[in-house]
Short mmCIF file of C-alpha atoms in Angstrom, two decimals:
data_model
loop_
_atom_site.label_atom_id
_atom_site.label_comp_id
_atom_site.label_asym_id
_atom_site.label_seq_id
_atom_site.Cartn_x
_atom_site.Cartn_y
_atom_site.Cartn_z
CA TYR S 1 7.95 -11.70 -4.60
CA PHE S 2 7.88 -8.81 -7.02
CA GLY S 3 4.98 -6.91 -8.50
CA THR S 4 4.77 -5.62 -12.04
CA GLY S 5 3.23 -2.56 -13.68
CA GLU S 6 3.76 1.16 -13.37
CA GLY S 7 0.62 2.44 -11.68
CA PHE S 8 2.05 5.74 -10.45
CA TYR S 9 3.52 6.65 -13.82
CA HIS S 10 1.11 5.14 -16.32
CA PHE S 11 -2.17 6.07 -14.65
CA SER S 12 -1.22 9.36 -13.03
CA ALA S 13 -2.25 12.81 -14.25
CA GLN S 14 0.23 12.58 -17.13
CA GLY S 15 -1.68 9.61 -18.57
CA SER S 16 1.13 8.41 -20.77
CA GLY S 17 4.21 6.28 -20.61
CA GLY S 18 4.66 3.34 -18.33
CA ILE S 19 3.32 -0.15 -18.90
CA LEU S 20 0.62 -2.37 -17.49
CA GLY S 21 1.93 -5.30 -15.51
CA GLU S 22 1.18 -9.01 -15.38
CA GLY S 23 0.64 -9.40 -11.63
CA ILE S 24 3.04 -10.80 -9.03
CA TYR S 25 5.94 -13.17 -9.51
CA LYS S 26 7.40 -15.41 -6.80
CA SER S 27 10.71 -17.19 -6.45
CA SER S 28 10.95 -20.37 -4.43
CA ASN S 29 14.66 -20.92 -5.08
CA GLY S 30 16.38 -17.78 -3.83
CA GLY S 31 15.80 -15.77 -7.00
CA SER S 32 17.21 -18.19 -9.58
CA SER S 33 13.83 -18.29 -11.29
CA PHE S 34 10.39 -16.73 -10.85
CA GLU S 35 6.87 -17.94 -11.53
CA LEU S 36 3.76 -15.82 -12.08
CA LEU S 37 1.18 -16.28 -9.32
CA SER S 38 -1.88 -17.18 -11.38
CA ALA S 39 -4.27 -15.58 -8.87
CA THR S 40 -2.70 -12.20 -9.68
CA ARG S 41 -2.80 -12.42 -13.48
CA PRO S 42 -5.01 -9.59 -14.79
CA ALA S 43 -8.21 -10.86 -16.40
CA ASP S 44 -7.62 -8.42 -19.26
CA PRO S 45 -3.97 -7.39 -19.60
CA ASN S 46 -4.98 -4.31 -21.60
CA ASN S 47 -7.50 -3.04 -19.04
CA ALA S 48 -6.08 -0.32 -16.80
CA GLN S 49 -8.98 -0.86 -14.37
CA ASP S 50 -7.78 -4.37 -13.44
CA GLY S 51 -5.85 -3.67 -10.24
CA TRP S 52 -3.33 -6.48 -10.76
CA GLY S 53 -1.98 -4.58 -13.76
CA GLU S 54 -0.38 -2.09 -11.38
CA VAL S 55 1.25 -3.58 -8.29
CA ASN S 56 2.55 -0.44 -6.60
CA VAL S 57 4.01 -1.80 -3.37
CA MET S 58 4.54 -5.10 -1.57
CA ALA S 59 5.35 -5.91 2.05
CA SER S 60 5.57 -8.98 4.26
CA HIS S 61 4.49 -9.29 7.87
CA PRO S 62 7.45 -9.79 10.24
CA THR S 63 5.78 -12.36 12.51
CA LYS S 64 2.99 -13.93 10.43
CA ASP S 65 2.90 -15.62 7.04
CA ILE S 66 1.13 -12.71 5.33
CA ILE S 67 2.08 -10.92 2.11
CA TYR S 68 0.51 -7.53 1.27
CA ALA S 69 0.15 -6.01 -2.18
CA GLY S 70 -0.90 -2.42 -2.78
CA ILE S 71 -2.54 -2.44 -6.19
CA GLY S 72 -4.45 -0.07 -8.45
CA ASN S 73 -7.79 -0.72 -6.79
CA GLY S 74 -6.90 -1.38 -3.14
CA LEU S 75 -4.95 -3.54 -0.74
CA ARG S 76 -4.75 -7.31 -1.08
CA LEU S 77 -3.30 -9.85 1.34
CA SER S 78 -2.36 -13.50 1.06
CA GLU S 79 -1.90 -15.98 3.89
CA ASP S 80 -0.95 -18.89 1.63
CA GLY S 81 2.12 -17.72 -0.26
CA GLY S 82 0.16 -15.92 -2.98
CA ALA S 83 -2.17 -18.74 -4.06
CA THR S 84 -5.25 -16.76 -2.95
CA TRP S 85 -5.79 -13.11 -2.05
CA THR S 86 -8.39 -11.26 0.00
CA ASN S 87 -9.37 -7.60 0.12
CA PRO S 88 -9.28 -6.37 3.74
CA LEU S 89 -10.32 -2.82 2.74
CA THR S 90 -13.37 -1.80 0.75
CA THR S 91 -11.90 1.41 -0.67
CA GLY S 92 -11.62 0.38 -4.32
CA SER S 93 -9.01 3.16 -4.51
CA ILE S 94 -5.35 2.99 -5.41
CA CYS S 95 -3.17 1.72 -2.58
CA TRP S 96 -0.27 4.14 -2.33
CA ASP S 97 1.88 2.47 0.31
CA VAL S 98 2.16 -0.21 3.00
CA SER S 99 4.61 -0.10 5.89
CA ILE S 100 4.89 -2.60 8.74
CA SER S 101 6.54 -2.02 12.11
CA SER S 102 8.90 -4.54 13.70
CA GLU S 103 6.03 -5.32 16.10
CA GLY S 104 3.69 -6.19 13.22
CA VAL S 105 1.48 -3.09 13.10
CA VAL S 106 0.47 -2.55 9.47
CA HIS S 107 0.08 1.02 8.16
CA VAL S 108 -1.67 1.59 4.81
CA VAL S 109 -2.48 4.68 2.77
CA ALA S 110 -5.13 4.02 0.12
CA GLY S 111 -7.12 6.61 -1.78
CA ALA S 112 -7.39 9.65 0.49
CA LYS S 113 -7.31 7.65 3.74
CA TYR S 114 -5.00 6.01 6.29
CA TYR S 115 -5.67 2.60 7.83
CA ARG S 116 -3.95 0.66 10.60
CA SER S 117 -4.03 -2.97 11.67
CA THR S 118 -2.65 -4.43 14.88
CA ASP S 119 -3.46 -8.05 13.99
CA GLY S 120 -2.38 -7.89 10.33
CA LEU S 121 -5.81 -8.87 9.03
CA SER S 122 -8.45 -6.33 10.07
CA PHE S 123 -7.97 -2.62 9.43
CA GLU S 124 -9.33 0.48 11.13
CA GLU S 125 -9.50 3.85 9.42
CA LYS S 126 -7.50 6.43 11.38
CA SER S 127 -7.95 9.46 9.11
CA GLY S 128 -10.34 12.37 9.19
CA THR S 129 -10.79 16.10 9.51
CA SER S 130 -9.85 16.52 13.19
CA LEU S 131 -6.42 18.07 13.68
CA GLU S 132 -4.92 15.01 15.38
CA LEU S 133 -6.08 12.57 12.68
CA PHE S 134 -4.30 11.69 9.44
CA PRO S 135 -5.48 14.29 6.87
CA GLN S 136 -7.79 12.98 4.14
CA VAL S 137 -6.32 14.31 0.92
CA SER S 138 -6.18 13.06 -2.64
CA GLY S 139 -2.89 12.52 -4.41
CA ARG S 140 0.07 10.21 -3.92
CA LYS S 141 1.14 9.40 -0.37
CA ARG S 142 3.98 7.49 1.27
CA ILE S 143 4.19 6.12 4.81
CA LYS S 144 7.11 4.60 6.71
CA VAL S 145 7.73 3.33 10.23
CA ALA S 146 11.01 4.29 11.87
CA PRO S 147 13.18 1.17 12.20
CA SER S 148 14.55 2.48 15.52
CA ASN S 149 11.14 2.98 17.17
CA PRO S 150 7.85 1.42 15.96
CA ASN S 151 5.86 4.27 17.56
CA TYR S 152 7.32 6.78 15.12
CA VAL S 153 5.50 6.79 11.79
CA TYR S 154 6.12 9.34 9.03
CA ALA S 155 3.91 10.24 6.08
CA LEU S 156 4.06 12.62 3.17
CA ALA S 157 1.58 13.63 0.52
CA ALA S 158 1.99 15.16 -2.93
CA ASN S 159 -0.35 17.56 -4.67
CA GLU S 160 -2.58 15.71 -7.11
CA SER S 161 -2.24 18.43 -9.75
CA ASP S 162 1.56 18.71 -9.98
CA ASP S 163 3.03 15.97 -7.75
CA CYS S 164 4.89 18.58 -5.65
CA LEU S 165 5.19 18.07 -1.90
CA ARG S 166 1.95 18.97 -0.11
CA TRP S 167 2.77 18.08 3.51
CA VAL S 168 4.78 15.89 5.88
CA ARG S 169 3.26 14.44 9.06
CA GLN S 170 4.59 12.51 12.06
CA SER S 171 2.99 10.20 14.58
CA THR S 172 4.80 9.38 17.83
CA ASP S 173 2.15 6.94 19.07
CA GLY S 174 2.08 4.34 16.31
CA GLY S 175 -0.42 6.12 14.07
CA ASN S 176 -3.11 7.03 16.58
CA THR S 177 -2.52 10.77 16.31
CA TRP S 178 -0.60 12.93 13.82
CA ILE S 179 1.18 16.28 13.94
#
């Protein structure tokens, strides 16, 4: 699988450069050829508001047949190899990143919020204004699970105005609390 489009570059504060994408392509023969998944083809390839025009990140579940796509207007998941997609979050905001632990816990940053799923399908928001919660801030964010320990999750955020580093956070309990 690979997603197309340059959502971070084309639609960011700079507002220029980059290109809209065509959706997601899939190879069924080890990468010799790829085919566009018709369910991900943008309805209007010139419309920046069609989320499939900017596939920012993709991930696959380690123990279930689930593919995740972080797109311009949220998170999508497919349980049938990309033939159909559902929206497990109602944010309507850009999905910045998806990271999955070796145990199958899915971590997502979308819009200004952080979400976590232990079953791969339903997500719980784990962000807020309390000190131990993931901070709700606008701007680009990245999240990664440590390969050596699935309880260690790291996140960083950039300033929306200049894309400079805003903060770095760590969770040592799988995303429940953050320091």
